[in-house]
XYZ file of N, CA and C in Angstrom:
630
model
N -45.175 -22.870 -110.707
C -46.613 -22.624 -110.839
C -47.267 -23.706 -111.699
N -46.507 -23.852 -113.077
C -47.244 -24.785 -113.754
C -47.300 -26.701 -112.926
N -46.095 -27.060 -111.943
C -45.980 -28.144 -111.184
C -47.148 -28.017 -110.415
N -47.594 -27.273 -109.941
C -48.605 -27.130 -108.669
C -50.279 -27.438 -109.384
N -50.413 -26.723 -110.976
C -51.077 -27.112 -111.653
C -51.563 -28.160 -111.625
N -50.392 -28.555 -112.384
C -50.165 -30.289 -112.999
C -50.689 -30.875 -111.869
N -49.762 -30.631 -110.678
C -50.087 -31.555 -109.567
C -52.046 -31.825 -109.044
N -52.109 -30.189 -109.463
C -53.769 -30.390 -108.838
C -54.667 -30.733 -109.330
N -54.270 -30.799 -111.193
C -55.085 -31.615 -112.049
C -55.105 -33.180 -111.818
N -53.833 -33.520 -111.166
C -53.636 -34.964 -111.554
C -54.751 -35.690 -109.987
N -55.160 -34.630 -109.119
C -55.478 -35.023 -107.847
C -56.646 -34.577 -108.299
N -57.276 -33.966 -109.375
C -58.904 -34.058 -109.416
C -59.016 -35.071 -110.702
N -58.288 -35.905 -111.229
C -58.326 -36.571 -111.939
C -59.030 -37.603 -111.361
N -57.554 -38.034 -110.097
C -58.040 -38.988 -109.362
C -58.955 -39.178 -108.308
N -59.566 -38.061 -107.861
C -60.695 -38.014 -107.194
C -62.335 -38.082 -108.106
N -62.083 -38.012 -109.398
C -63.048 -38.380 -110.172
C -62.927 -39.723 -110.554
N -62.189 -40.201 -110.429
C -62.031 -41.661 -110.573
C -62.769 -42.222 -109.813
N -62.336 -41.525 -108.670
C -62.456 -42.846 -107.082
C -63.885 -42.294 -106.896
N -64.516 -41.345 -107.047
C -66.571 -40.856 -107.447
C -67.170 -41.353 -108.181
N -66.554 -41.858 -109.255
C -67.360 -42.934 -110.172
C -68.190 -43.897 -109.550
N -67.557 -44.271 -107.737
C -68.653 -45.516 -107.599
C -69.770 -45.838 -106.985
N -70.030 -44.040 -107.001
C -71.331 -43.716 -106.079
C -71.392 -44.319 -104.491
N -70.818 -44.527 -103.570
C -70.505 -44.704 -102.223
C -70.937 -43.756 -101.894
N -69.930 -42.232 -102.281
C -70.536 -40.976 -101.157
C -71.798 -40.442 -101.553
N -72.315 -40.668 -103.052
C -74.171 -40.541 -103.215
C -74.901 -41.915 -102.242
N -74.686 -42.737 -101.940
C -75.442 -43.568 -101.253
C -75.191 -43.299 -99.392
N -73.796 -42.744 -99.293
C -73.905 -42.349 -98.080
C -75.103 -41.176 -97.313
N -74.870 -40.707 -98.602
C -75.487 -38.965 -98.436
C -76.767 -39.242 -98.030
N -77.438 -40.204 -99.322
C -79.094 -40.879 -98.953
C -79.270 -41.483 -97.604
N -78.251 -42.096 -97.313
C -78.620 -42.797 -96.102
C -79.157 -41.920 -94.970
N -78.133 -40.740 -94.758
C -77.971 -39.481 -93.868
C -79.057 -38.868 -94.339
N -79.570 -37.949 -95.278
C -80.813 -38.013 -95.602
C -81.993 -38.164 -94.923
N -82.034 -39.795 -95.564
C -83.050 -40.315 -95.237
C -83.490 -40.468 -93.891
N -82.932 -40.298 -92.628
C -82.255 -40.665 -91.323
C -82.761 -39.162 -91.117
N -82.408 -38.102 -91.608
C -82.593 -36.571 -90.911
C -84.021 -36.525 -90.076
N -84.911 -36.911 -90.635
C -86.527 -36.895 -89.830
C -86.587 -37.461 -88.428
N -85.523 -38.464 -88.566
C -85.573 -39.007 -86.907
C -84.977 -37.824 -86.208
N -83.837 -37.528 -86.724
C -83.338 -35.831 -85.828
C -83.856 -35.152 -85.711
N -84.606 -34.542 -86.614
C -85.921 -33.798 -86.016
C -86.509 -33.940 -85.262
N -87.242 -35.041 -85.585
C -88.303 -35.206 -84.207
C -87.642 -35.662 -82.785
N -86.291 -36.175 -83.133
C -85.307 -36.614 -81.859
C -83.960 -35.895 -81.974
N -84.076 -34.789 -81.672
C -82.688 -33.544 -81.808
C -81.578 -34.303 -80.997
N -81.788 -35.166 -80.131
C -80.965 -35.956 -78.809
C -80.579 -36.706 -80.086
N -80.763 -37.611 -80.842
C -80.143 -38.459 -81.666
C -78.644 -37.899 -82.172
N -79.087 -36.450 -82.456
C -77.914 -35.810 -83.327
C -76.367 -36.196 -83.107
N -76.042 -36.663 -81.152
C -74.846 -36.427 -80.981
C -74.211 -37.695 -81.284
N -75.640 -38.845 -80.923
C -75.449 -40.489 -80.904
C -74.799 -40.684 -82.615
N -75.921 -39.696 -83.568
C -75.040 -40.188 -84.690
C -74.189 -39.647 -85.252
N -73.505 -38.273 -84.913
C -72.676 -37.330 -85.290
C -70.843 -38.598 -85.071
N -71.035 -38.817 -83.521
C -70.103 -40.174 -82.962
C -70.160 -41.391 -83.984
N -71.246 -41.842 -84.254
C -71.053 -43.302 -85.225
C -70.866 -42.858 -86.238
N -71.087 -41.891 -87.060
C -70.683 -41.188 -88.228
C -69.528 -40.445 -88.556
N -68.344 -40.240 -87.759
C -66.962 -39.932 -87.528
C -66.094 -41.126 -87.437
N -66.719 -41.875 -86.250
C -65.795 -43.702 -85.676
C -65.875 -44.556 -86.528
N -67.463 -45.073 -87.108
C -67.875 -45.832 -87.623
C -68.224 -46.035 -89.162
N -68.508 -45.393 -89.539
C -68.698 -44.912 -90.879
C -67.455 -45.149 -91.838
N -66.641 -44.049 -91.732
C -65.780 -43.840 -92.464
C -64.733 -45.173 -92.916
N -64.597 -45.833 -91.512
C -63.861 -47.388 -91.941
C -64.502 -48.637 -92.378
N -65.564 -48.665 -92.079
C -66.653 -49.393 -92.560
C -66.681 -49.244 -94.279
N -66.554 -47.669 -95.036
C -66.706 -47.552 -95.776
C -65.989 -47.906 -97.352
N -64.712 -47.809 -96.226
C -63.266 -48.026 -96.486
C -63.055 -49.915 -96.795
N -63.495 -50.250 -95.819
C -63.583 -51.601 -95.940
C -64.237 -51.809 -97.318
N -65.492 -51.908 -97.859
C -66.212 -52.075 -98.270
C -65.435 -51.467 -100.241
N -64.721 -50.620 -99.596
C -64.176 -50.160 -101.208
C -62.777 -51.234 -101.213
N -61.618 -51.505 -100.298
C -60.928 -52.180 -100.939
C -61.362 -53.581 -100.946
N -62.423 -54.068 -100.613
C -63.245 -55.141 -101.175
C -63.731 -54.772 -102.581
N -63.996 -54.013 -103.112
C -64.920 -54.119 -104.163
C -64.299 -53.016 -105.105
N -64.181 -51.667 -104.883
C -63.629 -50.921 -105.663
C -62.263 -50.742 -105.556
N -61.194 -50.863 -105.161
C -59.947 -50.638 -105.365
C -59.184 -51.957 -106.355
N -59.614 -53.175 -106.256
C -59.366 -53.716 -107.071
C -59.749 -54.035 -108.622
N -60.972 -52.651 -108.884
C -60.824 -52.091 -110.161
C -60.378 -51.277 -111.044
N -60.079 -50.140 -109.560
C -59.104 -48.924 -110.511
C -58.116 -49.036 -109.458
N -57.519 -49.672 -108.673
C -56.319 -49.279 -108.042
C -56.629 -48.112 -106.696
N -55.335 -47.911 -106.282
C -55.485 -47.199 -105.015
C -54.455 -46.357 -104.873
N -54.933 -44.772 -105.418
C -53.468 -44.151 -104.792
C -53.324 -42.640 -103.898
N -52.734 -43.259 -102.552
C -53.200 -41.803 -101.582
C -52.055 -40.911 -101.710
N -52.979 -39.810 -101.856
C -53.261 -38.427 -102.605
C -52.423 -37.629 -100.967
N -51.242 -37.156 -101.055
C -50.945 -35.587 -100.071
C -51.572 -35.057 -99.936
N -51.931 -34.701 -98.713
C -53.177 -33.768 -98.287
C -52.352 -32.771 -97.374
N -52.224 -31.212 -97.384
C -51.635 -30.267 -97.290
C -52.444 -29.934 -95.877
N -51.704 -29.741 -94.718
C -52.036 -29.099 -93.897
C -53.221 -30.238 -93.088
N -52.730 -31.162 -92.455
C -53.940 -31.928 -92.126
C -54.937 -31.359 -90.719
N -54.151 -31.013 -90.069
C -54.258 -30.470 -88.858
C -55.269 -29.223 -88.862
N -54.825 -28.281 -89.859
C -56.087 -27.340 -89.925
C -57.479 -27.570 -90.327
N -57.497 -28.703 -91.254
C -58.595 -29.657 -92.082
C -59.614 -29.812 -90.413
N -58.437 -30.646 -89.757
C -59.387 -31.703 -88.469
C -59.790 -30.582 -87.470
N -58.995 -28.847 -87.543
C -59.702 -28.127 -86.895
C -60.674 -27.878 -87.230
N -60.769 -27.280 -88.781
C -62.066 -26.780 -88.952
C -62.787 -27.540 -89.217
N -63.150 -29.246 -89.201
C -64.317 -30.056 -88.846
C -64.103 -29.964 -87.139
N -64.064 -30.132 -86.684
C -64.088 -29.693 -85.060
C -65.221 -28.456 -85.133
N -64.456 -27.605 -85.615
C -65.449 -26.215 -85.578
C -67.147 -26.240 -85.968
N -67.123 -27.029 -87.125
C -68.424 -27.334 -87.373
C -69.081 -27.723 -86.793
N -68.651 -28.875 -86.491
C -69.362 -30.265 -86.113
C -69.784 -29.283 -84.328
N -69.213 -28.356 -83.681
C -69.134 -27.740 -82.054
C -70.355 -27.028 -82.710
N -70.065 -26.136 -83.829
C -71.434 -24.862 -84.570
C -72.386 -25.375 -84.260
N -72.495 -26.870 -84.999
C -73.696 -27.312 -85.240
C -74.165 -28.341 -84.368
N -73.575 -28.319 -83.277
C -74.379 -28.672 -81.800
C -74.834 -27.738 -81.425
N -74.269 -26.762 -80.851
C -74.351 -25.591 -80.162
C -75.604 -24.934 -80.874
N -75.735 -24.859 -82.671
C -77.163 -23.991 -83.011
C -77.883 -25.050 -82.805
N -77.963 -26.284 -82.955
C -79.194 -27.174 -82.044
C -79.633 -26.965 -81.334
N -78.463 -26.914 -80.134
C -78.629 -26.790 -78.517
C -79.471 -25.176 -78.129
N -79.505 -24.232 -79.043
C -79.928 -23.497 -78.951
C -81.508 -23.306 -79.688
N -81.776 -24.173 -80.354
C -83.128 -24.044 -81.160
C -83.767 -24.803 -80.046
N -82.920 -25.859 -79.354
C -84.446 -26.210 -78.683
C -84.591 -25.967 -77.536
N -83.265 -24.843 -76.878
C -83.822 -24.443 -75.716
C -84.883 -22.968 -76.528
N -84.749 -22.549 -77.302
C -85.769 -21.299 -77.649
C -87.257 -21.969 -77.917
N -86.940 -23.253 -78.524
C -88.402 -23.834 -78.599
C -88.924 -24.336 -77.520
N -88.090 -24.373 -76.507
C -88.971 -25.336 -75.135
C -89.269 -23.690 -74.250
N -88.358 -22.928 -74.515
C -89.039 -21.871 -73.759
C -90.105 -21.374 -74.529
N -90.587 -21.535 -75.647
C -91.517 -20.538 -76.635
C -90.890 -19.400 -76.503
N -90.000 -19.044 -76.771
C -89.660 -17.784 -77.607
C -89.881 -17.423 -79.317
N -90.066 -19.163 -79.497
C -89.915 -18.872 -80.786
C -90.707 -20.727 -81.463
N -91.609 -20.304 -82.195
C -92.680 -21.516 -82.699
C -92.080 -22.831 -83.075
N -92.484 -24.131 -82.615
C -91.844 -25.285 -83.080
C -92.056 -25.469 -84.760
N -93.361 -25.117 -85.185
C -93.469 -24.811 -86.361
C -92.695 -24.349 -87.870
N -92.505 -23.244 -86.603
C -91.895 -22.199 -87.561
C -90.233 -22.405 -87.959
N -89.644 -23.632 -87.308
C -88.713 -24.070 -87.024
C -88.884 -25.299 -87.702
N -89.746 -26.137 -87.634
C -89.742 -27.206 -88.608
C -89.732 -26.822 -90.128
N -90.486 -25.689 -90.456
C -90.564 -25.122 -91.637
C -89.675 -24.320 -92.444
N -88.788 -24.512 -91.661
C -87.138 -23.623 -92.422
C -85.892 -24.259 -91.789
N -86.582 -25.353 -91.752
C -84.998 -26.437 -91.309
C -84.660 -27.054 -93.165
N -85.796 -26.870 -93.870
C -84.798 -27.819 -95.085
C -84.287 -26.759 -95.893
N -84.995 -25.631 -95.440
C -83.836 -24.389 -95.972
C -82.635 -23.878 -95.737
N -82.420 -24.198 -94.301
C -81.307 -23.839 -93.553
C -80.417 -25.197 -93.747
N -81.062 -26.365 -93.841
C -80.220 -27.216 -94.686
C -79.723 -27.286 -95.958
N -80.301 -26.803 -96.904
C -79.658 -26.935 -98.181
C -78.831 -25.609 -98.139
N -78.568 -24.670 -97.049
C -77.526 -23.874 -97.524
C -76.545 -24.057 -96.849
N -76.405 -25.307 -95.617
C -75.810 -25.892 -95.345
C -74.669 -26.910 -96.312
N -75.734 -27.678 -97.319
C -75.339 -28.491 -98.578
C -74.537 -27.649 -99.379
N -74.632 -26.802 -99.141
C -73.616 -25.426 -100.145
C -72.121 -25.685 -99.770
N -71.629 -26.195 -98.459
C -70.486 -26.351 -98.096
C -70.136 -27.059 -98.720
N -70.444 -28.846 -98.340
C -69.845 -30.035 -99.542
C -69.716 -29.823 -100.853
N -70.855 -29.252 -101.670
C -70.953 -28.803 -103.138
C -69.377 -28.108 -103.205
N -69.375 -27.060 -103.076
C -68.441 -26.145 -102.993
C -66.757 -27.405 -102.619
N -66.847 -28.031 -101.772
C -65.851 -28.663 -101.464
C -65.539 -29.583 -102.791
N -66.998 -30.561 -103.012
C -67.016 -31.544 -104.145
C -66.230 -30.769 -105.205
N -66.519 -29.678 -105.648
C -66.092 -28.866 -107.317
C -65.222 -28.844 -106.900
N -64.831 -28.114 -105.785
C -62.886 -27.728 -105.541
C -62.200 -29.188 -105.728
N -62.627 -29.863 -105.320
C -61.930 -31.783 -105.472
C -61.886 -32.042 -106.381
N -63.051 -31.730 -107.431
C -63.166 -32.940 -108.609
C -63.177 -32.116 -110.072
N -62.819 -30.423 -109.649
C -62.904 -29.693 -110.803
C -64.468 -29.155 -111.663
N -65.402 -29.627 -111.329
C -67.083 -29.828 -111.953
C -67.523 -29.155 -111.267
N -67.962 -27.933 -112.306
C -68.971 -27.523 -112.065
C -70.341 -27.983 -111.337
N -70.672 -29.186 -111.814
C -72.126 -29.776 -111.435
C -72.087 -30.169 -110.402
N -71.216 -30.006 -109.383
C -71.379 -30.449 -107.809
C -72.336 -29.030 -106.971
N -72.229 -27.938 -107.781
C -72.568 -26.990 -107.673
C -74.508 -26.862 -107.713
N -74.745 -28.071 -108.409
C -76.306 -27.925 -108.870
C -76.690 -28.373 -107.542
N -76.520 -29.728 -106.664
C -76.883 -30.009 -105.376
C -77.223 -29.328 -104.419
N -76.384 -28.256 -104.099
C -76.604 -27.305 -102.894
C -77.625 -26.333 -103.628
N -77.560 -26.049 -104.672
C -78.091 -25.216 -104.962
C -79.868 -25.723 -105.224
N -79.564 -26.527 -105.474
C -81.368 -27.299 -105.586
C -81.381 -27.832 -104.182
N -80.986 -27.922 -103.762
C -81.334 -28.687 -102.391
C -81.815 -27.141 -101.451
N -80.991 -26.183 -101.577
C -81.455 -24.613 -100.768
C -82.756 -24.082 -101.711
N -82.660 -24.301 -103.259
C -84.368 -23.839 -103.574
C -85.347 -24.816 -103.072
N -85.746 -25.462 -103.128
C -86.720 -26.373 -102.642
C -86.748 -26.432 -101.391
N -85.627 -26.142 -100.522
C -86.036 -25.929 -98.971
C -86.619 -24.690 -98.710
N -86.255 -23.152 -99.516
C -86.755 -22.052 -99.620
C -88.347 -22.212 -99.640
N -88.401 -23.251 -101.045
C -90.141 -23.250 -101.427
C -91.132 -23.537 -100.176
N -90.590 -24.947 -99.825
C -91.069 -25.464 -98.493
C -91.281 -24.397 -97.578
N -90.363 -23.643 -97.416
C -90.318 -22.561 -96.534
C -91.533 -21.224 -96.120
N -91.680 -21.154 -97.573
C -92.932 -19.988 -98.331
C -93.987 -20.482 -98.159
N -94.086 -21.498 -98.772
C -95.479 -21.581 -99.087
C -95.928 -22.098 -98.264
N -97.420 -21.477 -97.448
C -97.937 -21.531 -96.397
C -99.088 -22.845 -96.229
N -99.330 -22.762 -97.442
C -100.214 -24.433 -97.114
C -99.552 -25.973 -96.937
N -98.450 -25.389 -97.118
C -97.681 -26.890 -96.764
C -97.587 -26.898 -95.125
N -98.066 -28.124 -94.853
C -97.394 -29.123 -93.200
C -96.340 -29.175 -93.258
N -95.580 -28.274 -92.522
C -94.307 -28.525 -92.018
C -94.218 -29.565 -91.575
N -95.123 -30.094 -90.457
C -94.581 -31.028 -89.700
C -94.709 -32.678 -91.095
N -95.254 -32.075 -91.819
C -95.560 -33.069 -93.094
C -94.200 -32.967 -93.908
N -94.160 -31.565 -95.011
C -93.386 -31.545 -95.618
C -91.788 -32.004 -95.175
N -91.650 -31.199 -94.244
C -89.962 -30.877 -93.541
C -89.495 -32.109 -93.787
N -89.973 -33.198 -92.975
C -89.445 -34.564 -93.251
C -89.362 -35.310 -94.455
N -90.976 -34.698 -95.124
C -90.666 -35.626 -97.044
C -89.624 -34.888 -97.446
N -89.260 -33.701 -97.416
C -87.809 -33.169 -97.985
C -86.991 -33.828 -97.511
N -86.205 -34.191 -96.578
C -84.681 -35.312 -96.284
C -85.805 -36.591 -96.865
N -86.540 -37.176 -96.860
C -86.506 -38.800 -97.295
C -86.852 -38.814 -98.973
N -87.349 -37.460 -99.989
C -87.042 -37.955 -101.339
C -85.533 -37.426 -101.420
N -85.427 -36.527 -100.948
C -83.668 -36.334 -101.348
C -83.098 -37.467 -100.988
N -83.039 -38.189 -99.632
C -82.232 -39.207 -99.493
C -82.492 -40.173 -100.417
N -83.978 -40.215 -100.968
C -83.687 -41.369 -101.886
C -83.118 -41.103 -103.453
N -83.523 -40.192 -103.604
C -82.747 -39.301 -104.762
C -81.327 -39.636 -104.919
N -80.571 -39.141 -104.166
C -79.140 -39.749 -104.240
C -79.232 -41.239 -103.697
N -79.325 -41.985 -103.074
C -79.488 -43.221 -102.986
C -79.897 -44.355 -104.647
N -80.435 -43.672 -104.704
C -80.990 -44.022 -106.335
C -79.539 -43.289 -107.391
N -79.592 -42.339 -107.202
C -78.452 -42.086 -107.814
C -76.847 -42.748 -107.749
N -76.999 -43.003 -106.003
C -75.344 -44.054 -105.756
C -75.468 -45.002 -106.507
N -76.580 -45.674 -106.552
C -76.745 -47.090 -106.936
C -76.379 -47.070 -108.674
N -77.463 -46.299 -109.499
C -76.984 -46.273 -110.938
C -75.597 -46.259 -110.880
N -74.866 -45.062 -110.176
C -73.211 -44.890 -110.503
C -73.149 -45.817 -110.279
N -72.809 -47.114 -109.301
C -72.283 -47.771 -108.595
C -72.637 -49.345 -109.738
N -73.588 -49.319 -110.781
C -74.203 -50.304 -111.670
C -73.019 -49.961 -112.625
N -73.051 -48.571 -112.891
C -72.305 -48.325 -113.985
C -70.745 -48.566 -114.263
N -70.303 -48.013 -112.792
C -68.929 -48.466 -112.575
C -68.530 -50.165 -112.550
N -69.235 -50.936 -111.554
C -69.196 -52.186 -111.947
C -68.748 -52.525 -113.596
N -69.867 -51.607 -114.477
C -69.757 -52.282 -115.538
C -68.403 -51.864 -116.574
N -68.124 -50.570 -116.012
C -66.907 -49.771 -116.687
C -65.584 -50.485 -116.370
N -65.454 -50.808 -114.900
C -64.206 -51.336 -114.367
C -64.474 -53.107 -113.984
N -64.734 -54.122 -114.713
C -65.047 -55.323 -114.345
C -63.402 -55.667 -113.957
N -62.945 -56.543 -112.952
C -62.353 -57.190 -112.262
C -61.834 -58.328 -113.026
N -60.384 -58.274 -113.924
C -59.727 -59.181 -114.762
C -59.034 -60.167 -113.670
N -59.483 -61.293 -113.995
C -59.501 -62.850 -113.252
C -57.902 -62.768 -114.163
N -56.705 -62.950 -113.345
C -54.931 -63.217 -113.422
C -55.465 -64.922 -113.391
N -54.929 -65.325 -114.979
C -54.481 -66.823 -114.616
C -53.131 -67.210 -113.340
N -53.031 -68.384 -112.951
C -52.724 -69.084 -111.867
C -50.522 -68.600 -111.913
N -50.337 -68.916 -113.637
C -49.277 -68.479 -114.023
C -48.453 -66.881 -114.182
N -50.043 -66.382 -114.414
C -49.504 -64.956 -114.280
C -49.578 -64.075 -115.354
N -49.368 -64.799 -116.503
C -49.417 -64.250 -117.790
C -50.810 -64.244 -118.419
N -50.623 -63.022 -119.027
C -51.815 -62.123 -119.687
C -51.768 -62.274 -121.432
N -52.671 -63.034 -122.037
C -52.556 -62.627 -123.502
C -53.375 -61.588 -123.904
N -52.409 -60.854 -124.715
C -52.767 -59.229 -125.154
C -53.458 -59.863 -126.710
């Protein structure tokens, strides 16, 4: 019991390490910022759901053992059960076509207001954001991954209520200050880490004076 501990401390150790460099806050902004085109173009969803599985992830990868792995090193972490992991993103990723595919056949039939649907999409998103949060703390041990979903579902609530707001206004400024919110936020981490982990230049010989 206490090995399994140890073990799971030492794997949110190192997953707080490898968060220090704000990548997945600048990813998040990007996606974000990008949500308003899905809205108004629900067809986009599948084009980028595909470049955001294929493309993304190695791209991203690239970009860290260029720049961040040769400040803190690189060490992959056992991951238990991979297979059930890649089911239940399967599952999602099918959910959350399928409740698309279903909002806009209810909105093209009018069963149900385009409006009223623009106006509780950033609510139904931030309790969406409740998943990652929840995932982030289980990874990294912190509490404060917990504040995201949770501010991201009040402020979509508010949007939601209050009746003098333009949906077709608001809905979208909600994904583009959040996206820039964390975007702004990757970037500080990503200043800071630079400055925490600078990149020691090995003379030609090899040797290091301490």
């Amino acid at each position: 019991m206490n090995e399994e501990q140890d073990l799971k401390s030492i794997e949110q150790v190192s997953f707080r390490e490898l968060m220090q460099d704000g990548f997945t806050e600048l990813l998040m902004g990007l996606v974000l910022a990008a949500m308003p085109l899905f809205v108004l173009r629900p067809s986009l969803i599948s084009i980028f759901v595909v470049f955001y599985i294929i493309f993304l992830p190695p791209f991203f990868e690239m970009i860290r053992k260029k720049y961040i792995y040769p400040r803190i090193g690189y060490v992959k972490m056992y991951e238990d059960e991979p297979p059930r992991v890649t089911l239940r993103l399967v599952a999602v990723l099918a959910l959350l076509i399928v409740s698309v595919a279903t909002i806009i056949y209810l909105v093209g039939t009018g069963t149900i207001e385009e409006d009223l649907v623009y106006r509780w999409i950033p609510a139904a998103f931030g309790l969406i954001m409740c998943a990652p949060s929840i995932y982030f703390k289980e990874k990294s041990g912190q509490n404060r991954y917990y504040l995201f979903g949770a501010a991201m579902t009040i402020t979509g609530v508010v949007v939601g209520v209050t009746p003098v707001l333009d949906p077709n206004i608001v809905s979208p400024l909600y994904f583009i200050v959040w996206g820039l919110f964390f975007m702004i936020l990757g970037l500080v981490k990503y200043s800071l880490f630079v400055r925490k982990f600078p990149i020691v230049d090995m003379p030609e010989d090899g040797r290091v004076d301490l």
